[in-house]
Amino acid sequence: MFRPQPDLLPRIYSNLGVDFDERVLPSITTEVLKAVVAQFDASELITQRELVSQRVNEYLTERASSFGILLDDISLTHLSFGKEFSDAVEAKQVAQQEAERARFLVEKAEQQKLASIISAEGDSEAAILISKALGSSGEGIIELRRIEGAEEIAYHLSKSRNITYLPDKINAFITLPQ
């Protein structure tokens, strides 16, 4: 909203004409907007919108008063950026997401590596303990593991329907005619 300063109306009309607003406001608005926008980067224009609006208001009011125009209300209702800038922001966000994903994958690989190292150390310690047990108790531990393994196999085979039991002493292979 704007209005001319009443005491300066004769000078405004004689210097700028009746359409003073159309002659002055677009040019000073463009000038002030360019000056204020240049003080901020793109993200600050959005995050510090109130400060941007305040500065535009101050500078535009000051600039318009030099032409005898009073500004009652100024509001920035919409900020938009060009397609190139929007594309660049989108590309930057995609790159940041890809970098975050890469960091996650690296961290995951490091955790898997650490888990493998811990597992290998555990296997190594188990092998050392088994070796010591063999040395102190002989082949008994190996025989015990064989029996446990055979029991495990027998348990799983007993659950299957496709098992045929054959006696130990009979040749199970049938010779087929050729």
mmCIF file of C-alpha atoms in Angstrom:
data_model
loop_
_atom_site.group_PDB
_atom_site.id
_atom_site.type_symbol
_atom_site.label_atom_id
_atom_site.label_comp_id
_atom_site.label_asym_id
_atom_site.label_seq_id
_atom_site.Cartn_x
_atom_site.Cartn_y
_atom_site.Cartn_z
ATOM 1 C CA MET A 1 0.000 0.000 0.000
ATOM 2 C CA PHE A 2 1.321 3.438 -0.854
ATOM 3 C CA ARG A 3 0.240 7.055 -1.036
ATOM 4 C CA PRO A 4 1.880 10.330 -2.029
ATOM 5 C CA GLN A 5 3.031 12.738 0.659
ATOM 6 C CA PRO A 6 0.256 15.358 0.648
ATOM 7 C CA ASP A 7 2.582 18.366 1.016
ATOM 8 C CA LEU A 8 4.671 17.173 -1.965
ATOM 9 C CA LEU A 9 1.777 16.495 -4.379
ATOM 10 C CA PRO A 10 2.428 19.508 -6.633
ATOM 11 C CA ARG A 11 6.107 18.605 -7.015
ATOM 12 C CA ILE A 12 5.295 14.885 -7.570
ATOM 13 C CA TYR A 13 2.716 15.655 -10.280
ATOM 14 C CA SER A 14 4.920 18.207 -12.019
ATOM 15 C CA ASN A 15 8.091 16.065 -11.953
ATOM 16 C CA LEU A 16 6.687 12.535 -12.302
ATOM 17 C CA GLY A 17 3.176 12.999 -13.627
ATOM 18 C CA VAL A 18 -0.154 11.592 -12.538
ATOM 19 C CA ASP A 19 1.065 8.023 -13.055
ATOM 20 C CA PHE A 20 3.970 8.576 -10.628
ATOM 21 C CA ASP A 21 3.391 5.184 -9.006
ATOM 22 C CA GLU A 22 3.762 3.273 -12.281
ATOM 23 C CA ARG A 23 6.887 5.220 -13.174
ATOM 24 C CA VAL A 24 8.700 4.988 -9.826
ATOM 25 C CA LEU A 25 7.594 1.931 -7.849
ATOM 26 C CA PRO A 26 8.524 -0.852 -10.313
ATOM 27 C CA SER A 27 12.052 0.465 -10.819
ATOM 28 C CA ILE A 28 12.841 1.162 -7.145
ATOM 29 C CA THR A 29 11.258 -2.144 -6.127
ATOM 30 C CA THR A 30 13.497 -4.043 -8.549
ATOM 31 C CA GLU A 31 16.536 -2.057 -7.406
ATOM 32 C CA VAL A 32 15.854 -2.659 -3.693
ATOM 33 C CA LEU A 33 15.017 -6.344 -4.158
ATOM 34 C CA LYS A 34 18.249 -6.960 -6.046
ATOM 35 C CA ALA A 35 20.248 -5.134 -3.361
ATOM 36 C CA VAL A 36 18.645 -7.043 -0.470
ATOM 37 C CA VAL A 37 18.679 -10.461 -2.149
ATOM 38 C CA ALA A 38 22.396 -10.050 -2.895
ATOM 39 C CA GLN A 39 23.054 -9.920 0.872
ATOM 40 C CA PHE A 40 21.771 -13.465 1.442
ATOM 41 C CA ASP A 41 22.425 -16.862 -0.038
ATOM 42 C CA ALA A 42 19.486 -18.892 -1.350
ATOM 43 C CA SER A 43 18.879 -20.974 1.758
ATOM 44 C CA GLU A 44 18.979 -17.866 3.962
ATOM 45 C CA LEU A 45 16.308 -16.230 1.806
ATOM 46 C CA ILE A 46 13.955 -18.980 2.893
ATOM 47 C CA THR A 47 15.081 -19.519 6.475
ATOM 48 C CA GLN A 48 15.453 -15.802 7.287
ATOM 49 C CA ARG A 49 12.387 -14.619 5.426
ATOM 50 C CA GLU A 50 11.369 -12.180 8.188
ATOM 51 C CA LEU A 51 14.756 -10.446 8.122
ATOM 52 C CA VAL A 52 14.661 -10.256 4.321
ATOM 53 C CA SER A 53 11.155 -8.780 4.446
ATOM 54 C CA GLN A 54 12.210 -6.283 7.120
ATOM 55 C CA ARG A 55 15.200 -5.085 5.083
ATOM 56 C CA VAL A 56 13.140 -4.800 1.903
ATOM 57 C CA ASN A 57 10.593 -2.771 3.861
ATOM 58 C CA GLU A 58 13.260 -0.435 5.315
ATOM 59 C CA TYR A 59 15.135 0.120 2.047
ATOM 60 C CA LEU A 60 12.014 0.474 -0.089
ATOM 61 C CA THR A 61 10.390 2.922 2.348
ATOM 62 C CA GLU A 62 13.559 5.013 2.403
ATOM 63 C CA ARG A 63 13.939 4.925 -1.381
ATOM 64 C CA ALA A 64 10.252 5.734 -2.050
ATOM 65 C CA SER A 65 10.303 8.676 0.378
ATOM 66 C CA SER A 66 12.966 10.327 -1.782
ATOM 67 C CA PHE A 67 10.283 10.490 -4.513
ATOM 68 C CA GLY A 68 7.609 11.761 -2.088
ATOM 69 C CA ILE A 69 5.831 8.412 -1.809
ATOM 70 C CA LEU A 70 4.815 6.925 1.544
ATOM 71 C CA LEU A 71 4.635 3.151 1.795
ATOM 72 C CA ASP A 72 2.104 1.915 4.351
ATOM 73 C CA ASP A 73 2.507 -1.834 3.970
ATOM 74 C CA ILE A 74 4.991 -4.088 2.235
ATOM 75 C CA SER A 75 4.812 -7.855 2.348
ATOM 76 C CA LEU A 76 6.764 -10.558 0.600
ATOM 77 C CA THR A 77 4.235 -13.271 -0.115
ATOM 78 C CA HIS A 78 6.128 -15.567 -2.418
ATOM 79 C CA LEU A 79 9.776 -16.385 -3.020
ATOM 80 C CA SER A 80 10.598 -18.524 -6.018
ATOM 81 C CA PHE A 81 13.788 -19.584 -7.701
ATOM 82 C CA GLY A 82 14.661 -20.348 -11.294
ATOM 83 C CA LYS A 83 14.581 -23.870 -12.700
ATOM 84 C CA GLU A 84 18.381 -24.108 -12.781
ATOM 85 C CA PHE A 85 18.613 -23.225 -9.099
ATOM 86 C CA SER A 86 15.818 -25.650 -8.156
ATOM 87 C CA ASP A 87 17.537 -28.396 -10.165
ATOM 88 C CA ALA A 88 20.848 -27.617 -8.449
ATOM 89 C CA VAL A 89 19.221 -27.795 -4.997
ATOM 90 C CA GLU A 90 17.597 -31.107 -5.887
ATOM 91 C CA ALA A 91 20.893 -32.492 -7.219
ATOM 92 C CA LYS A 92 22.641 -31.394 -4.029
ATOM 93 C CA GLN A 93 20.015 -33.151 -1.888
ATOM 94 C CA VAL A 94 20.351 -36.326 -3.956
ATOM 95 C CA ALA A 95 24.147 -36.170 -3.613
ATOM 96 C CA GLN A 96 23.837 -35.709 0.157
ATOM 97 C CA GLN A 97 21.500 -38.710 0.400
ATOM 98 C CA GLU A 98 23.884 -40.821 -1.692
ATOM 99 C CA ALA A 99 26.812 -39.749 0.490
ATOM 100 C CA GLU A 100 24.830 -40.659 3.608
ATOM 101 C CA ARG A 101 24.003 -44.048 2.102
ATOM 102 C CA ALA A 102 27.667 -44.609 1.224
ATOM 103 C CA ARG A 103 28.669 -43.728 4.804
ATOM 104 C CA PHE A 104 26.073 -46.192 6.080
ATOM 105 C CA LEU A 105 27.359 -48.949 3.777
ATOM 106 C CA VAL A 106 30.954 -48.302 4.868
ATOM 107 C CA GLU A 107 29.942 -48.412 8.525
ATOM 108 C CA LYS A 108 27.950 -51.597 7.933
ATOM 109 C CA ALA A 109 30.946 -53.218 6.186
ATOM 110 C CA GLU A 110 33.197 -52.199 9.071
ATOM 111 C CA GLN A 111 30.770 -53.762 11.562
ATOM 112 C CA GLN A 112 30.613 -56.961 9.495
ATOM 113 C CA LYS A 113 34.414 -57.016 9.337
ATOM 114 C CA LEU A 114 34.589 -56.592 13.110
ATOM 115 C CA ALA A 115 32.019 -59.382 13.589
ATOM 116 C CA SER A 116 34.046 -61.678 11.294
ATOM 117 C CA ILE A 117 37.225 -60.930 13.233
ATOM 118 C CA ILE A 118 35.512 -61.670 16.544
ATOM 119 C CA SER A 119 34.041 -64.899 15.127
ATOM 120 C CA ALA A 120 37.447 -65.975 13.771
ATOM 121 C CA GLU A 121 39.068 -65.237 17.130
ATOM 122 C CA GLY A 122 36.369 -67.335 18.816
ATOM 123 C CA ASP A 123 36.948 -70.201 16.362
ATOM 124 C CA SER A 124 40.687 -69.952 16.968
ATOM 125 C CA GLU A 125 40.230 -70.121 20.729
ATOM 126 C CA ALA A 126 37.843 -73.074 20.322
ATOM 127 C CA ALA A 127 40.409 -74.899 18.162
ATOM 128 C CA ILE A 128 43.097 -74.263 20.775
ATOM 129 C CA LEU A 129 40.838 -75.586 23.543
ATOM 130 C CA ILE A 130 39.940 -78.674 21.493
ATOM 131 C CA SER A 131 43.607 -79.276 20.746
ATOM 132 C CA LYS A 132 44.427 -79.047 24.453
ATOM 133 C CA ALA A 133 41.529 -81.358 25.298
ATOM 134 C CA LEU A 134 42.772 -83.884 22.725
ATOM 135 C CA GLY A 135 46.204 -83.727 24.215
ATOM 136 C CA SER A 136 44.953 -84.331 27.734
ATOM 137 C CA SER A 137 42.094 -86.783 27.128
ATOM 138 C CA GLY A 138 43.093 -88.480 23.881
ATOM 139 C CA GLU A 139 40.685 -89.420 21.107
ATOM 140 C CA GLY A 140 37.645 -89.527 23.404
ATOM 141 C CA ILE A 141 36.537 -85.992 22.541
ATOM 142 C CA ILE A 142 36.651 -86.773 18.806
ATOM 143 C CA GLU A 143 34.590 -89.905 19.307
ATOM 144 C CA LEU A 144 32.101 -87.915 21.388
ATOM 145 C CA ARG A 145 31.734 -85.343 18.575
ATOM 146 C CA ARG A 146 31.227 -88.151 16.027
ATOM 147 C CA ILE A 147 28.471 -89.664 18.143
ATOM 148 C CA GLU A 148 26.812 -86.269 18.608
ATOM 149 C CA GLY A 149 26.995 -85.659 14.838
ATOM 150 C CA ALA A 150 25.563 -89.104 14.067
ATOM 151 C CA GLU A 151 22.705 -88.490 16.515
ATOM 152 C CA GLU A 152 21.978 -85.138 14.841
ATOM 153 C CA ILE A 153 21.942 -86.768 11.376
ATOM 154 C CA ALA A 154 19.768 -89.644 12.587
ATOM 155 C CA TYR A 155 17.302 -87.196 14.154
ATOM 156 C CA HIS A 156 16.914 -85.230 10.920
ATOM 157 C CA LEU A 157 16.693 -88.362 8.776
ATOM 158 C CA SER A 158 14.007 -89.841 11.024
ATOM 159 C CA LYS A 159 11.785 -86.836 10.258
ATOM 160 C CA SER A 160 12.023 -87.403 6.494
ATOM 161 C CA ARG A 161 9.598 -89.661 4.604
ATOM 162 C CA ASN A 162 12.073 -90.470 1.828
ATOM 163 C CA ILE A 163 14.378 -92.695 3.860
ATOM 164 C CA THR A 164 14.896 -96.388 3.154
ATOM 165 C CA TYR A 165 16.682 -98.457 5.770
ATOM 166 C CA LEU A 166 18.994 -101.162 4.393
ATOM 167 C CA PRO A 167 20.736 -103.854 6.347
ATOM 168 C CA ASP A 168 24.453 -103.427 6.772
ATOM 169 C CA LYS A 169 25.607 -106.707 5.162
ATOM 170 C CA ILE A 170 23.488 -106.682 1.961
ATOM 171 C CA ASN A 171 24.612 -105.263 -1.400
ATOM 172 C CA ALA A 172 21.996 -102.628 -2.146
ATOM 173 C CA PHE A 173 22.948 -102.065 -5.775
ATOM 174 C CA ILE A 174 20.983 -104.014 -8.307
ATOM 175 C CA THR A 175 22.664 -104.820 -11.572
ATOM 176 C CA LEU A 176 20.507 -103.764 -14.440
ATOM 177 C CA PRO A 177 20.598 -105.481 -17.817
ATOM 178 C CA GLN A 178 22.286 -103.525 -20.540
#
